[in-house]
Tab-separated table of C-alpha atoms in Angstrom:
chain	number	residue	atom	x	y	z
A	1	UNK	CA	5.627	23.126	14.018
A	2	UNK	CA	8.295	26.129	14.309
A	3	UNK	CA	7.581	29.290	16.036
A	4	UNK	CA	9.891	31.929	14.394
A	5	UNK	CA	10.388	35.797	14.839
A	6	UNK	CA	9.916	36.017	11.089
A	7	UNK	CA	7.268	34.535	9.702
A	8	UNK	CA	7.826	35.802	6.116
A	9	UNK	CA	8.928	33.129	4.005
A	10	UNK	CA	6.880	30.531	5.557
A	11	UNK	CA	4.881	28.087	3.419
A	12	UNK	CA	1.153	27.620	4.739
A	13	UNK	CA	0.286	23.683	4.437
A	14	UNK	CA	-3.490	23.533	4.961
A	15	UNK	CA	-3.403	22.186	7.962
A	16	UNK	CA	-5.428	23.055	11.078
A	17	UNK	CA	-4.367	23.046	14.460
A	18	UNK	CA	-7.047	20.119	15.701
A	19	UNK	CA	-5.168	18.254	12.410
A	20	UNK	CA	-1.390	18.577	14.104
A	21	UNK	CA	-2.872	17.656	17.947
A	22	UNK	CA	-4.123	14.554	16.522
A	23	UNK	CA	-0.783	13.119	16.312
A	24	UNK	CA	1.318	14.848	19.280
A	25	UNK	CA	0.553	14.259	23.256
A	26	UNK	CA	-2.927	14.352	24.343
A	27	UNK	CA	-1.713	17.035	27.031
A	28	UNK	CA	-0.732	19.446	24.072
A	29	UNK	CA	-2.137	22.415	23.621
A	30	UNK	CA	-2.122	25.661	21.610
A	31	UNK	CA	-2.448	29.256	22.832
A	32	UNK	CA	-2.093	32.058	20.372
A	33	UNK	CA	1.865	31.225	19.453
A	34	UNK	CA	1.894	29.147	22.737
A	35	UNK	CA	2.703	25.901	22.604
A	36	UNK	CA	1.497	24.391	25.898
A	37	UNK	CA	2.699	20.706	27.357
A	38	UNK	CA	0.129	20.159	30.440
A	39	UNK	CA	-0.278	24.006	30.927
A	40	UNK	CA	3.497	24.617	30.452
A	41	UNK	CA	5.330	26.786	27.813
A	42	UNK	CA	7.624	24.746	25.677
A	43	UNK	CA	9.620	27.663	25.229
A	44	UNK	CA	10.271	27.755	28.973
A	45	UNK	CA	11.208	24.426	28.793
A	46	UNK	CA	13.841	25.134	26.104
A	47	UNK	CA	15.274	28.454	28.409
A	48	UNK	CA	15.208	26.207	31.318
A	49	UNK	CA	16.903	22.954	29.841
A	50	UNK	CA	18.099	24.295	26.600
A	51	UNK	CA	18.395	21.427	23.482
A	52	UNK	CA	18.013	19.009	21.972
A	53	UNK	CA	15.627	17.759	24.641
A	54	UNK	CA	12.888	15.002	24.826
A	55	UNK	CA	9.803	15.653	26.300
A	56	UNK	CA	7.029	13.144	27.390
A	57	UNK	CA	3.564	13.552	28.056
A	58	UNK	CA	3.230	11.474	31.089
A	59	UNK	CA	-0.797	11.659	31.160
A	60	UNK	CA	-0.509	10.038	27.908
A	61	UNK	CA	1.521	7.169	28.506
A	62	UNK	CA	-0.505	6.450	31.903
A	63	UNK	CA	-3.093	6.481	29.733
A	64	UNK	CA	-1.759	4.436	26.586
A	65	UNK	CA	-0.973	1.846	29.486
A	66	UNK	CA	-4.454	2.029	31.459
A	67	UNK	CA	-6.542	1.359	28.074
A	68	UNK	CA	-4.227	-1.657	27.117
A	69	UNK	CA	-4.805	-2.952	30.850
A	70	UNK	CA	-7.672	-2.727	30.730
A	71	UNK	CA	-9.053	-3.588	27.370
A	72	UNK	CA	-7.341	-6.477	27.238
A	73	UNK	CA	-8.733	-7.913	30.986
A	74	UNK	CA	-12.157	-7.141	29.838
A	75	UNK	CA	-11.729	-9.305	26.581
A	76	UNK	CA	-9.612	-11.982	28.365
A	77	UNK	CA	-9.343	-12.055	31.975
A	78	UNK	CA	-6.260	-14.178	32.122
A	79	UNK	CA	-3.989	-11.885	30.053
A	80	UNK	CA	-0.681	-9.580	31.060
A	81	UNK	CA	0.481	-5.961	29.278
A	82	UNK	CA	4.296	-6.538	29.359
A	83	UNK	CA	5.788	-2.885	28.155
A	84	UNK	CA	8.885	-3.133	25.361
A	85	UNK	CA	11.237	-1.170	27.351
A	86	UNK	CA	13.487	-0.674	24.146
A	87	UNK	CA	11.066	1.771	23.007
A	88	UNK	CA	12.026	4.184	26.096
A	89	UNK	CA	13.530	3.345	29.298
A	90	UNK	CA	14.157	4.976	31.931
A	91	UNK	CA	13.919	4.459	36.192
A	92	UNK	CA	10.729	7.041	36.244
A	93	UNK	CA	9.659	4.927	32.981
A	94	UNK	CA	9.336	1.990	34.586
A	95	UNK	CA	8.200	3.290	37.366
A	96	UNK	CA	4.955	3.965	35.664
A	97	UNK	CA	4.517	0.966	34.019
A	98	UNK	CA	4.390	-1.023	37.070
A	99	UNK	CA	2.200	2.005	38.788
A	100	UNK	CA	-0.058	0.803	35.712
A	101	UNK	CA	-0.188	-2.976	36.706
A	102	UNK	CA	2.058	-3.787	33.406
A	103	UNK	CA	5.245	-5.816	33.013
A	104	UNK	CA	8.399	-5.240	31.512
A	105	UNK	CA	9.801	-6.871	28.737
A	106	UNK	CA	13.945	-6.043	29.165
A	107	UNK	CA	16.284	-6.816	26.017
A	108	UNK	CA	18.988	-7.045	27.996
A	109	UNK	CA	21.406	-6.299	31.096
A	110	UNK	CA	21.458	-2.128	30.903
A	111	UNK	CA	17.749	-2.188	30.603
A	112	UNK	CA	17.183	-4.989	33.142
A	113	UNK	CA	19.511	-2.962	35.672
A	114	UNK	CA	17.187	0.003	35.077
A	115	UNK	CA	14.338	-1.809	36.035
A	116	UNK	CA	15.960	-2.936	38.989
A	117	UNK	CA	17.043	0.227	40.039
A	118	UNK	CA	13.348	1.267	39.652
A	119	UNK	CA	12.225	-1.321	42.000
A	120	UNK	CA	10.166	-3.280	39.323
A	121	UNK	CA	8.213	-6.585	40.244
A	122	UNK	CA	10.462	-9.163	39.493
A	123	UNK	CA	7.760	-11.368	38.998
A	124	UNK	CA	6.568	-8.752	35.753
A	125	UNK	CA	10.024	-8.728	34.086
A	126	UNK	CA	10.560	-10.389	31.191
A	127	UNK	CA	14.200	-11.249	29.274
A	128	UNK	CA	13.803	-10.668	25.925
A	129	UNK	CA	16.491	-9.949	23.040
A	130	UNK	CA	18.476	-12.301	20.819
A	131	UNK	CA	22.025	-13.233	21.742
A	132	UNK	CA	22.188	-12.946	25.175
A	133	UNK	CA	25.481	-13.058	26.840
A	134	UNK	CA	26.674	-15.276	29.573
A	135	UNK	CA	26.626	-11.994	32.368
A	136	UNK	CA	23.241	-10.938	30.746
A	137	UNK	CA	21.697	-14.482	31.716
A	138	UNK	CA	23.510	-15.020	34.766
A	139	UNK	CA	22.541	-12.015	35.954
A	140	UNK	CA	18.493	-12.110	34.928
A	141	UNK	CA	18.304	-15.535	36.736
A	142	UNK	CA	20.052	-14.102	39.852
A	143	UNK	CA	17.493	-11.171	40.023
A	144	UNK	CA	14.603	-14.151	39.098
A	145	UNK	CA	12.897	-12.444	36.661
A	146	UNK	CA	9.693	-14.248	35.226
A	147	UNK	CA	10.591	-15.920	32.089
A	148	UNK	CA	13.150	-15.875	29.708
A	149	UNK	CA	12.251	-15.447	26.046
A	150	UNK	CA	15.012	-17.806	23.774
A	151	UNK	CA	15.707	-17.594	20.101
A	152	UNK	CA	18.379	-19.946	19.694
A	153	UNK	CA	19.151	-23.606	21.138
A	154	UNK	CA	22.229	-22.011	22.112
A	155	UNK	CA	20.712	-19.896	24.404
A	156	UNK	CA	18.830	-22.896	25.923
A	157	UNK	CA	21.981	-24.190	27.137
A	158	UNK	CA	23.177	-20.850	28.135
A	159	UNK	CA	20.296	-20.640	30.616
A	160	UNK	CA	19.846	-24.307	31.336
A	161	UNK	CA	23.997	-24.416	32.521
A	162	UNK	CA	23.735	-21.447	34.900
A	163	UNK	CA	20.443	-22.542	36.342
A	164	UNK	CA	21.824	-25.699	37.119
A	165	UNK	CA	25.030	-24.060	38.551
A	166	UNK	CA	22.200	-22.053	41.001
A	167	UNK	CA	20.411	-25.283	41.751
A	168	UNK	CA	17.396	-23.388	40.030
A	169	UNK	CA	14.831	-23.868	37.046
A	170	UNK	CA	13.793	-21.419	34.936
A	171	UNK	CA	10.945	-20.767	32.894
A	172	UNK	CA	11.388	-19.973	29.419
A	173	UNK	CA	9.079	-19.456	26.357
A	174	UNK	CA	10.402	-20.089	23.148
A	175	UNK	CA	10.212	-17.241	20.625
A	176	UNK	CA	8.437	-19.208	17.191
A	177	UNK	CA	8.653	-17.809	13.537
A	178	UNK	CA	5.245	-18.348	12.162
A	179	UNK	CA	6.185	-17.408	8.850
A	180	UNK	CA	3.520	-14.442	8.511
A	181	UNK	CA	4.178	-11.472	5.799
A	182	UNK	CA	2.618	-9.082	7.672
A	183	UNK	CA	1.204	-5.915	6.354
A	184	UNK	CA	4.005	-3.381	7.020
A	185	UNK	CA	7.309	-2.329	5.849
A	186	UNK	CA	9.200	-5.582	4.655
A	187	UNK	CA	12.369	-4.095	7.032
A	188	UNK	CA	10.142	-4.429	10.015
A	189	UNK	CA	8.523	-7.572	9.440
A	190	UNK	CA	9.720	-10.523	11.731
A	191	UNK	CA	8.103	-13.133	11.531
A	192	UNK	CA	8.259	-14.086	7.873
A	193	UNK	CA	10.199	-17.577	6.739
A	194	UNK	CA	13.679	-16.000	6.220
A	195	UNK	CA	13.828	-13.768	9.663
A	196	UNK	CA	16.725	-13.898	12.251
A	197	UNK	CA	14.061	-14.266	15.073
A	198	UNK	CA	12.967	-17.427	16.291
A	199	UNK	CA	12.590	-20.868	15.411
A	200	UNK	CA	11.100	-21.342	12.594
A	201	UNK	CA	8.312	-23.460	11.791
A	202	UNK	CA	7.981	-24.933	8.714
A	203	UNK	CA	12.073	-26.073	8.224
A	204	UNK	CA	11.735	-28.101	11.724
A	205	UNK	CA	13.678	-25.462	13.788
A	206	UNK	CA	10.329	-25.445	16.247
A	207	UNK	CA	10.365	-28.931	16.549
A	208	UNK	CA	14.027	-29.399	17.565
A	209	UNK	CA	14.121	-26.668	20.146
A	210	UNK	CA	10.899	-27.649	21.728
A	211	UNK	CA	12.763	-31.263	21.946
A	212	UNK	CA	15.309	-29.444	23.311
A	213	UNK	CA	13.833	-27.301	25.946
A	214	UNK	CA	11.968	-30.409	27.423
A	215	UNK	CA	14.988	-32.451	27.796
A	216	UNK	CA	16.947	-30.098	30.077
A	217	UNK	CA	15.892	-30.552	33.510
A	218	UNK	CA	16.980	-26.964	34.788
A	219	UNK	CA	14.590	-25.511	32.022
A	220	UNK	CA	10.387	-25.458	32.210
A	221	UNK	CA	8.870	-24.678	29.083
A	222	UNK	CA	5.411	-22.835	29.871
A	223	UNK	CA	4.664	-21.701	25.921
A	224	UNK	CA	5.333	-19.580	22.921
A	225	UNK	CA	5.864	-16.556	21.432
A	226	UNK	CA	6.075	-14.502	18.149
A	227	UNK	CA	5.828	-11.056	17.076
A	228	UNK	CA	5.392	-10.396	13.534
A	229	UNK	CA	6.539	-6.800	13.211
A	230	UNK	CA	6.295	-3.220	14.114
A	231	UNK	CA	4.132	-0.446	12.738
A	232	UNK	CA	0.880	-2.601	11.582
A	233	UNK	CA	-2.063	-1.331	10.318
A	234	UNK	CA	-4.470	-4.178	9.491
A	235	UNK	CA	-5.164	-6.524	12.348
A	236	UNK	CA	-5.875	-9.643	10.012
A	237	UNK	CA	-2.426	-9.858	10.022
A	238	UNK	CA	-2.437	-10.679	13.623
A	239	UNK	CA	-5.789	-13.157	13.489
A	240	UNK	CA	-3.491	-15.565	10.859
A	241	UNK	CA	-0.813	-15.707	12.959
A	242	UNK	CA	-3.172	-16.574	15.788
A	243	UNK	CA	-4.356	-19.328	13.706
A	244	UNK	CA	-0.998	-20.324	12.770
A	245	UNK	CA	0.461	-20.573	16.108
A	246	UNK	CA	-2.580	-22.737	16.818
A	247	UNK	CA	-2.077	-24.894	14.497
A	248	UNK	CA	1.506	-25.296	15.862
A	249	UNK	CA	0.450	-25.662	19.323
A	250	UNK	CA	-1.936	-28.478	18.754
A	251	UNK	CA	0.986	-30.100	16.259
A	252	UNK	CA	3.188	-29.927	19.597
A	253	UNK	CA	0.705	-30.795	21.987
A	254	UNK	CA	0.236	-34.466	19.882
A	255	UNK	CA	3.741	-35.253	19.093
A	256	UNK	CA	5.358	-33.987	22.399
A	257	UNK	CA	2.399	-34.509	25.320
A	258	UNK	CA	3.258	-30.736	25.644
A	259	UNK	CA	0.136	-27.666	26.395
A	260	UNK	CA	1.264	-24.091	26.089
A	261	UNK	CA	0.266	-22.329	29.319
A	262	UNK	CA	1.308	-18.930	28.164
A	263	UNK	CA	1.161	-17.430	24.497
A	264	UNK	CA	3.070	-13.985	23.971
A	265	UNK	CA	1.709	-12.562	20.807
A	266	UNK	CA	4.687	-9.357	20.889
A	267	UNK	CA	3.437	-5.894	20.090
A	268	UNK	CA	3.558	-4.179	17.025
A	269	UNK	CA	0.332	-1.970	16.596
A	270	UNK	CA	0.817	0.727	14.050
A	271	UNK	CA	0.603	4.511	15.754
A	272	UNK	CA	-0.218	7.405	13.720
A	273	UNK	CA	2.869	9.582	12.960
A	274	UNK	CA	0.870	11.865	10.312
A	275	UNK	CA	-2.652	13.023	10.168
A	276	UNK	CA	-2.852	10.651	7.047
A	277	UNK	CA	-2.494	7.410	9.126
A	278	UNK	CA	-5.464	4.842	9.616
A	279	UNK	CA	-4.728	3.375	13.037
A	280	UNK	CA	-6.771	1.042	14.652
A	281	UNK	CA	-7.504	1.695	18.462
A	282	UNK	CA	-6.262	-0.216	21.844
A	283	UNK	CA	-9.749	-1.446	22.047
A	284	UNK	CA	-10.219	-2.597	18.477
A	285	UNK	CA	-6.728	-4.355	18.442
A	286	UNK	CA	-7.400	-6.082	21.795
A	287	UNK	CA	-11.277	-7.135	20.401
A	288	UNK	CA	-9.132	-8.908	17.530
A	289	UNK	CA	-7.031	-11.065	19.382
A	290	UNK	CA	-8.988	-12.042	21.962
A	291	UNK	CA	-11.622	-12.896	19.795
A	292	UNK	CA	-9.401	-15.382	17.893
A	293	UNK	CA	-7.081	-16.633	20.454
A	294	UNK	CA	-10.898	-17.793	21.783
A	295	UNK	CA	-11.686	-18.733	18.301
A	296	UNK	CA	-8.952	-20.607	17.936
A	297	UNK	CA	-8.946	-22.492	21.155
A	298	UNK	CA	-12.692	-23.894	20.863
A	299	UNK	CA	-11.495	-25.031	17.090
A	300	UNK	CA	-9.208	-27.478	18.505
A	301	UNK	CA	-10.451	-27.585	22.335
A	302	UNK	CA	-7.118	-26.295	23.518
A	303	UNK	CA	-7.009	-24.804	27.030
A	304	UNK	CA	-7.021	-21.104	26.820
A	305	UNK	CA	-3.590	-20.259	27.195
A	306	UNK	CA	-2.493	-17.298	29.134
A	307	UNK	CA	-2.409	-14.556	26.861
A	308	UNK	CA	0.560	-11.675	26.757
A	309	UNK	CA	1.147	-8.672	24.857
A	310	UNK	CA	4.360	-6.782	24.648
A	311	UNK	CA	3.033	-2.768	23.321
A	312	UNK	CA	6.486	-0.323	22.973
A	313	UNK	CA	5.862	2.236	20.435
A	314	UNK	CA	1.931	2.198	20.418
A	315	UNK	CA	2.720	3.572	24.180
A	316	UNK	CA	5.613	6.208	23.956
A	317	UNK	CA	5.786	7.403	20.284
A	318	UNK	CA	2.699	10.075	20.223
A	319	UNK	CA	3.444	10.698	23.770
A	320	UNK	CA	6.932	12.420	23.057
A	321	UNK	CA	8.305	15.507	21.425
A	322	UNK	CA	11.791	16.824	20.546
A	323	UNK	CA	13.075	20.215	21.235
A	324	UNK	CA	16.117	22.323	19.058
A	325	UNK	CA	16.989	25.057	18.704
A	326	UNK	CA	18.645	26.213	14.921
A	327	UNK	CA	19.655	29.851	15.176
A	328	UNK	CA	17.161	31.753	16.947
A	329	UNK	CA	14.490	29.919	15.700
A	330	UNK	CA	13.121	27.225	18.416
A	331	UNK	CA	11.408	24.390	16.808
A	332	UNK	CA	9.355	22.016	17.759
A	333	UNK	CA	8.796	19.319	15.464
């Protein structure tokens, strides 16, 4: 949307104004040629700050968090919103997020020092992101954060050394490749047999680091986790790698005595970034799960495990705008 002084060669597209509010912050408003931001001129904003600026909506994203909260507890009781702080971080950021009874899923040390700066629950942060340094680790286990989310068996060493050097053990779940397609762009799926992420599956990578994991005494394994990409629209995707992970888990529970206490299913719900977009709600995607992690776990009388989420854009993307300014035009996109 650009609000220019002259109007003249301007192309009308059709589109209404309750058509563009549909996809920006659900504090935006629209006053004549006022663009409003919880009662406040953008413009001002823009005189006041100047550009290029980001703006969030922070009634949206309180709210984005409150409905995954609690959608999730009232399909599953025994389930945790852990916020993927690479979509946006910040100390007010996290702030919020643990304000909202979420946890924090870091992807490494600048965003874990954020969160400590913030004051966030260390019992609600999570280490996440593949190839880890030494400092990263050593300094995630010295701030005893929750669990530790590894990729590679030589990050289970990594860990496992330090620990050991602290006279500590440290939970870790161990982040499994499913081999799911799921239905999105094929550069943001991650979970399909040739990804980078995780252990995979079906060439015995899974196996081995479970084997692994148990056999290092400064390590406890409490479960598993996958994500199988960003930006996805139809939810089946997610109930057959439910069922897939299953499978897996009762596989691992036979040949290795071993129950999952925690399965992290990763985020990835697709947001709308055009009025054209068919996105599913919090409520629906949280139905879907649930439904067949229970599904699932009466199929093979498996404990239910406990369940974790890890929403980033599906949060913060519809809840920000930028600001420029190109000539004396101000825009706002």
């Amino acid at each position: 949307m650009s609000i220019a002084p002259n109007r003249e060669h301007v192309i009308p597209d059709n589109l209404t104004i309750h058509d563009l509010l549909s996809v920006a912050p659900m504090s935006m408003s629209v006053d004549g040629q006022r663009v409003l931001l919880d009662g406040i001129d953008l413009l001002d904003i823009v005189e006041n700050h100047e550009t290029a600026l980001y703006v969030y909506d922070e009634n949206h994203i309180r709210h984005q968090l409150t409905q995954y909260v609690s959608c999730f507890k009232k399909e599953y009781e025994n389930s945790s919103i852990v916020y993927a702080a690479k979509a946006f971080c910040s100390v007010v950021m996290d702030k919020i997020v643990a304000e909202c009874g979420a946890g924090i899923d870091v992807a490494g040390g600048g965003e874990l020092a954020i969160a400590k700066a913030a004051s966030f629950p260390v019992e609600r942060i999570f280490m996440q992101g593949n190839n880890k340094s030494h400092k990263e680790i050593a300094e995630a286990i010295d701030a005893h954060v929750a669990c530790f989310v590894v990729d590679t068996i030589e990050e289970l060493h990594k860990i496992n050394d330090y620990a050991q050097i602290k006279g500590a053990v440290q939970k870790i779940i161990l982040r499994i490749c499913p081999g799911i397609e799921a239905d999105t762009h094929s550069y943001i799926q991650t979970a399909n047999e040739d990804s980078k992420f995780g252990f995979n599956i079906r060439n015995g990578a899974a196996y081995e680091a479970i084997k692994e994991a148990l056999e290092l005494e400064n390590l406890e394994l409490t479960g598993f986790h996958c994500h199988i990409g960003s930006q996805i629209f139809e939810l089946s995707s997610y109930k057959e790698a439910i069922e897939v992970m299953f499978a897996f888990m009762e596989d691992v529970r036979r040949d290795f005595d071993f129950v999952a206490r925690d399965l992290d299913l990763g985020g990835g719900l697709g947001i709308k970034y055009t009025i054209y977009d068919q996105n599913s709600s919090i409520e629906e995607y949280a139905h879907v799960i649930t439904s067949a992690v229970k599904h699932c776990a009466a199929r093979y009388d498996y404990p239910l495990p406990h369940l974790i989420v890890e929403p980033g854009r599906s949060i913060l993307s519809n809840a920000g705008i930028t600001l420029y300014t190109v000539g004396s035009v101000k825009t706002i996109p």
